[in-house]
Amino acid sequence: MPGQQIAQANPPPDPSQLPDDILKYGAHLDTKDYLSHDELKKIDLFTRSANYIAAAMIFLNDNVLLEKKITHDMIKPRLLGHWGTCPGLVLVYAHLNRIIKKTGLDALYVVGPGHGAPAVLSCLWLEDSMSTFMPEYTRDYEGLKKLISRFSVPGGFPSHINAETPGAIHEGGELGYALSVSFGAVMDNPDLIVACVVGDGEAETGPTATAWHANKYIDPAESGAVLPILHVNGFKISERTIFGVMDNKEIIALYTGYGYHVRVVEDIDDIHNDLAASLEWAVSEIRKIQKAARSGSPIVKPRWPMLVLRTPKGWTGPKTLHGEFIEGSFRSHQVPLPLAKTDPEELALLQKWLETYNPKELFTKEGLPIDAILDIIPPDGKKLGLRDEAYKTYQPLHTPDWRKFTCNAGEEESCMKAIGRFLKDVVEENPKTFRIFSPDELVSNKLDAVLDATSRNFQWDVASRAKGGRVVEILSEHTCQGMLQGYTLTGRTGLFPSYEAFLGIVHTMMVQYSKFAKMASETTWRQPCGSLNYLETSTWTRQEHNGFSHQNPSFIGAVLNLKAQFARASVWKFASVDDGVNPDVVLVGIGVEMTFEVIAAAALLRKLLPALRVRVVNVTDLMILSAFGQHPHALTREAFETLFTTDRRVHFNYHGYPIELRGLLGGRQNTDRITIEGYSEEGTTTSPFDMMLCNHTSRYDVAIAAIRGGSHFNERVAVDAHGMISYIKHMGQKERDYIYKHGKDHDDIFSIPKFD
């Protein structure tokens, strides 16, 4: 079967085997006549107008207020968009407007079903937020025509929410991250409430499944709150959702255990009263929790409110087509009338559908929304599309003088321990604008000096509750990444330390965020925000004890296509012969351990083969290696040849996969003189130095590559090359024999190399 078979529209879930008394754990409200007649009318007019615009955006390129009968040439050539989620998103937006205007609430709206862009854009146009940033989208007929005709066409708005969407702090492409982003946004924002809609399709993702537990990391004394709204419309693209086949008892039981107080909003015939009462209840519950915490008597394990909104998929759209259900089925997920451009029956049904909203009652001839619609829109400072937190609240980080944390020449120091002391001071100097989000314990990463200045922020643990801790430790890379994104995009700075092997888990999240950041930088109105800061710890070169599963440097490759902020490479004169002048060979280290082995190789060669003239180069920005013009940091041909010469052999000892460097260097000239070694998927549970030997990145391998390269230009080296290479190979084998016999490296293997 190509799509889900259903016997009725909006099919209900089968009853569960749970006892009925489970329902008592949900919130029960008297919603009858909650709104006045006037409020009810205004809410209805707003939702009708926004739904009309959203539907028109998917289909129309002209005749945007149905001034005449729709013809095929008024339909866009390609019909793109997702209608099914739009009515629910509009409904929530309308009711947020009402409660914001009534109470002065400070709120952001985060939308998990990101392809519901028509819903959000229509509301932004109605509240006149769009013209603030994009003056061409005026709140009149011409602005409305531009909005409708430019949606999902080349050069226009994309079908998903992105950085061009006012009020957005979340890229709406890949599903799963809205909830964790929302929790990051409210941290250290005590007055902010983020209403986060999680679609029931998105709720099936692994990242969302863990993000529900982020409520356990919110200290209500110092942070705002997230109001999760699980939107259950029952269908994905061609099948029912998991949550769509769960009844209220099952959903209430699940989320009660997660620490939520669930309110199910499902009175379709009286949905406005139901949702209005439920939103006010939720805000009231949040304020109770916050008041208790801020008065010094925090509630232990508070039940944070959440809403479960049950509405039909594609609500208010076409009911049936060709004898098949549209509204209340998967067929309304994307474009409910996909052949409207060519099929007369579908065109006629589109006309009938759009007329049900009665646009002539909603807009003046000049295209202005009528006053009753505008009356529920909050003032500028409170509009969801104009919140400062979404685009202009960056607070620069105060950083200590890093020189206090260096070690003296000739001394050894754990880099992670030194960084831990540095971060301790960062925490102390930025008590409300810096957090660490860690999927691995800081102690394991040798960053535990931070805990001398702060604590963990795990509110369900008595040891760290209500202490203002700056450290969030949760064994979910996705949740850490999402919270980091939300915290960063709302103006603060975070750090994500992680075992190198497991940063790849958030590879696609990082790429999605980079897309958001790229588009944000290209807008004229989004102000800069902080960077995402990753700290790779326990790299593959020091994961010999955990074995092959913990050896994976692929995250580096994932970052290579993204734009860095600093370009740097330099000759390390102390390790070079005659400060690197006129070398026979160039040795390049990229990465801490790789560069150490290059230095050790240079020291070994200085002793064994002093005739070989070595230049040692350290690269800290990989993008300088790409061909000039391919990246803003790429070295010019002249600068590249100054550093790496025009004709000498160059050997790279690289922390990541060699193929990554080959790709970067592909546009350079004369690359047949370049050799590269790096992580080659060779490893097991062994010693640190054996990891180097396994992957041909040890000092012995580097020294052999240097001799082979240098012998092409130095006859004195060439004469002894064969014998010296054999001798150095023997040295490497002896080291390996020692490791296998004693189960460890020589004690002095990582001592600082000496250039006598």
mmCIF file of N, CA and C in Angstrom, residues 129-172:
data_model
loop_
_atom_site.group_PDB
_atom_site.id
_atom_site.type_symbol
_atom_site.label_atom_id
_atom_site.label_comp_id
_atom_site.label_asym_id
_atom_site.label_seq_id
_atom_site.Cartn_x
_atom_site.Cartn_y
_atom_site.Cartn_z
ATOM 1 N N SER A 129 5.382 42.536 11.365
ATOM 2 C CA SER A 129 6.786 42.395 11.734
ATOM 3 C C SER A 129 7.681 42.311 10.499
ATOM 4 N N MET A 130 7.154 41.769 9.411
ATOM 5 C CA MET A 130 7.985 41.548 8.231
ATOM 6 C C MET A 130 8.498 42.856 7.650
ATOM 7 N N SER A 131 7.644 43.865 7.601
ATOM 8 C CA SER A 131 8.057 45.122 6.975
ATOM 9 C C SER A 131 9.142 45.830 7.787
ATOM 10 N N THR A 132 9.267 45.503 9.069
ATOM 11 C CA THR A 132 10.329 46.089 9.884
ATOM 12 C C THR A 132 11.698 45.699 9.346
ATOM 13 N N PHE A 133 11.820 44.467 8.886
ATOM 14 C CA PHE A 133 13.102 43.957 8.408
ATOM 15 C C PHE A 133 13.179 43.905 6.880
ATOM 16 N N MET A 134 12.038 43.724 6.244
ATOM 17 C CA MET A 134 11.978 43.636 4.784
ATOM 18 C C MET A 134 10.899 44.608 4.317
ATOM 19 N N PRO A 135 11.274 45.876 4.081
ATOM 20 C CA PRO A 135 10.290 46.927 3.819
ATOM 21 C C PRO A 135 9.358 46.659 2.645
ATOM 22 N N GLU A 136 9.762 45.774 1.746
ATOM 23 C CA GLU A 136 8.896 45.501 0.590
ATOM 24 C C GLU A 136 7.650 44.711 0.962
ATOM 25 N N TYR A 137 7.663 44.052 2.131
ATOM 26 C CA TYR A 137 6.502 43.256 2.548
ATOM 27 C C TYR A 137 5.591 44.097 3.447
ATOM 28 N N THR A 138 5.075 45.145 2.851
ATOM 29 C CA THR A 138 4.189 46.058 3.565
ATOM 30 C C THR A 138 2.857 45.389 3.882
ATOM 31 N N ARG A 139 2.201 45.878 4.923
ATOM 32 C CA ARG A 139 0.904 45.312 5.287
ATOM 33 C C ARG A 139 -0.185 46.023 4.488
ATOM 34 N N ASP A 140 -0.201 45.726 3.200
ATOM 35 C CA ASP A 140 -1.210 46.237 2.280
ATOM 36 C C ASP A 140 -1.283 45.272 1.109
ATOM 37 N N TYR A 141 -2.044 45.626 0.082
ATOM 38 C CA TYR A 141 -2.258 44.685 -1.019
ATOM 39 C C TYR A 141 -0.949 44.310 -1.707
ATOM 40 N N GLU A 142 -0.103 45.303 -1.987
ATOM 41 C CA GLU A 142 1.146 45.015 -2.688
ATOM 42 C C GLU A 142 2.053 44.118 -1.859
ATOM 43 N N GLY A 143 2.126 44.392 -0.562
ATOM 44 C CA GLY A 143 2.947 43.544 0.306
ATOM 45 C C GLY A 143 2.407 42.139 0.406
ATOM 46 N N LEU A 144 1.073 42.013 0.460
ATOM 47 C CA LEU A 144 0.459 40.684 0.529
ATOM 48 C C LEU A 144 0.692 39.916 -0.765
ATOM 49 N N LYS A 145 0.594 40.607 -1.884
ATOM 50 C CA LYS A 145 0.830 39.935 -3.175
ATOM 51 C C LYS A 145 2.270 39.432 -3.260
ATOM 52 N N LYS A 146 3.217 40.246 -2.789
ATOM 53 C CA LYS A 146 4.623 39.799 -2.795
ATOM 54 C C LYS A 146 4.797 38.574 -1.900
ATOM 55 N N LEU A 147 4.199 38.617 -0.711
ATOM 56 C CA LEU A 147 4.330 37.499 0.223
ATOM 57 C C LEU A 147 3.792 36.210 -0.383
ATOM 58 N N ILE A 148 2.608 36.265 -0.946
ATOM 59 C CA ILE A 148 1.957 35.063 -1.477
ATOM 60 C C ILE A 148 2.658 34.569 -2.736
ATOM 61 N N SER A 149 2.972 35.477 -3.641
ATOM 62 C CA SER A 149 3.520 35.049 -4.939
ATOM 63 C C SER A 149 4.983 34.623 -4.853
ATOM 64 N N ARG A 150 5.726 35.085 -3.826
ATOM 65 C CA ARG A 150 7.152 34.786 -3.742
ATOM 66 C C ARG A 150 7.464 33.590 -2.850
ATOM 67 N N PHE A 151 6.436 32.962 -2.313
ATOM 68 C CA PHE A 151 6.708 31.805 -1.459
ATOM 69 C C PHE A 151 7.066 30.589 -2.300
ATOM 70 N N SER A 152 8.147 29.927 -1.930
ATOM 71 C CA SER A 152 8.604 28.696 -2.576
ATOM 72 C C SER A 152 8.771 28.854 -4.085
ATOM 73 N N VAL A 153 9.333 29.979 -4.471
ATOM 74 C CA VAL A 153 9.729 30.187 -5.864
ATOM 75 C C VAL A 153 11.174 30.648 -5.855
ATOM 76 N N PRO A 154 11.899 30.503 -6.964
ATOM 77 C CA PRO A 154 13.296 30.945 -6.988
ATOM 78 C C PRO A 154 13.428 32.409 -6.584
ATOM 79 N N GLY A 155 14.323 32.662 -5.629
ATOM 80 C CA GLY A 155 14.532 34.017 -5.140
ATOM 81 C C GLY A 155 13.583 34.447 -4.051
ATOM 82 N N GLY A 156 12.617 33.586 -3.686
ATOM 83 C CA GLY A 156 11.641 33.934 -2.669
ATOM 84 C C GLY A 156 11.891 33.212 -1.369
ATOM 85 N N PHE A 157 10.864 33.157 -0.526
ATOM 86 C CA PHE A 157 10.990 32.464 0.748
ATOM 87 C C PHE A 157 11.045 30.953 0.527
ATOM 88 N N PRO A 158 11.899 30.251 1.276
ATOM 89 C CA PRO A 158 11.896 28.787 1.197
ATOM 90 C C PRO A 158 10.675 28.217 1.902
ATOM 91 N N SER A 159 10.473 26.917 1.745
ATOM 92 C CA SER A 159 9.286 26.287 2.321
ATOM 93 C C SER A 159 9.428 25.998 3.801
ATOM 94 N N HIS A 160 10.601 26.257 4.362
ATOM 95 C CA HIS A 160 10.793 26.006 5.788
ATOM 96 C C HIS A 160 11.257 27.279 6.487
ATOM 97 N N ILE A 161 11.085 27.304 7.779
ATOM 98 C CA ILE A 161 11.519 28.439 8.582
ATOM 99 C C ILE A 161 13.044 28.458 8.629
ATOM 100 N N ASN A 162 13.631 29.642 8.438
ATOM 101 C CA ASN A 162 15.089 29.763 8.489
ATOM 102 C C ASN A 162 15.451 31.127 9.062
ATOM 103 N N ALA A 163 16.720 31.510 8.922
ATOM 104 C CA ALA A 163 17.193 32.745 9.547
ATOM 105 C C ALA A 163 16.583 33.992 8.933
ATOM 106 N N GLU A 164 15.981 33.873 7.757
ATOM 107 C CA GLU A 164 15.302 35.019 7.156
ATOM 108 C C GLU A 164 13.928 35.263 7.768
ATOM 109 N N THR A 165 13.487 34.353 8.631
ATOM 110 C CA THR A 165 12.175 34.467 9.258
ATOM 111 C C THR A 165 12.291 35.261 10.550
ATOM 112 N N PRO A 166 11.688 36.430 10.646
ATOM 113 C CA PRO A 166 11.757 37.198 11.889
ATOM 114 C C PRO A 166 11.248 36.383 13.083
ATOM 115 N N GLY A 167 11.963 36.495 14.182
ATOM 116 C CA GLY A 167 11.571 35.796 15.403
ATOM 117 C C GLY A 167 12.088 34.385 15.517
ATOM 118 N N ALA A 168 12.689 33.852 14.456
ATOM 119 C CA ALA A 168 13.118 32.447 14.448
ATOM 120 C C ALA A 168 14.498 32.296 15.071
ATOM 121 N N ILE A 169 14.677 31.234 15.865
ATOM 122 C CA ILE A 169 16.001 30.876 16.396
ATOM 123 C C ILE A 169 16.292 29.407 16.112
ATOM 124 N N HIS A 170 15.606 28.863 15.116
ATOM 125 C CA HIS A 170 15.735 27.427 14.869
ATOM 126 C C HIS A 170 15.527 27.156 13.393
ATOM 127 N N GLU A 171 16.502 26.472 12.784
ATOM 128 C CA GLU A 171 16.395 26.077 11.383
ATOM 129 C C GLU A 171 15.368 24.964 11.245
ATOM 130 N N GLY A 172 14.409 25.148 10.370
ATOM 131 C CA GLY A 172 13.289 24.223 10.313
ATOM 132 C C GLY A 172 13.427 23.089 9.322
#
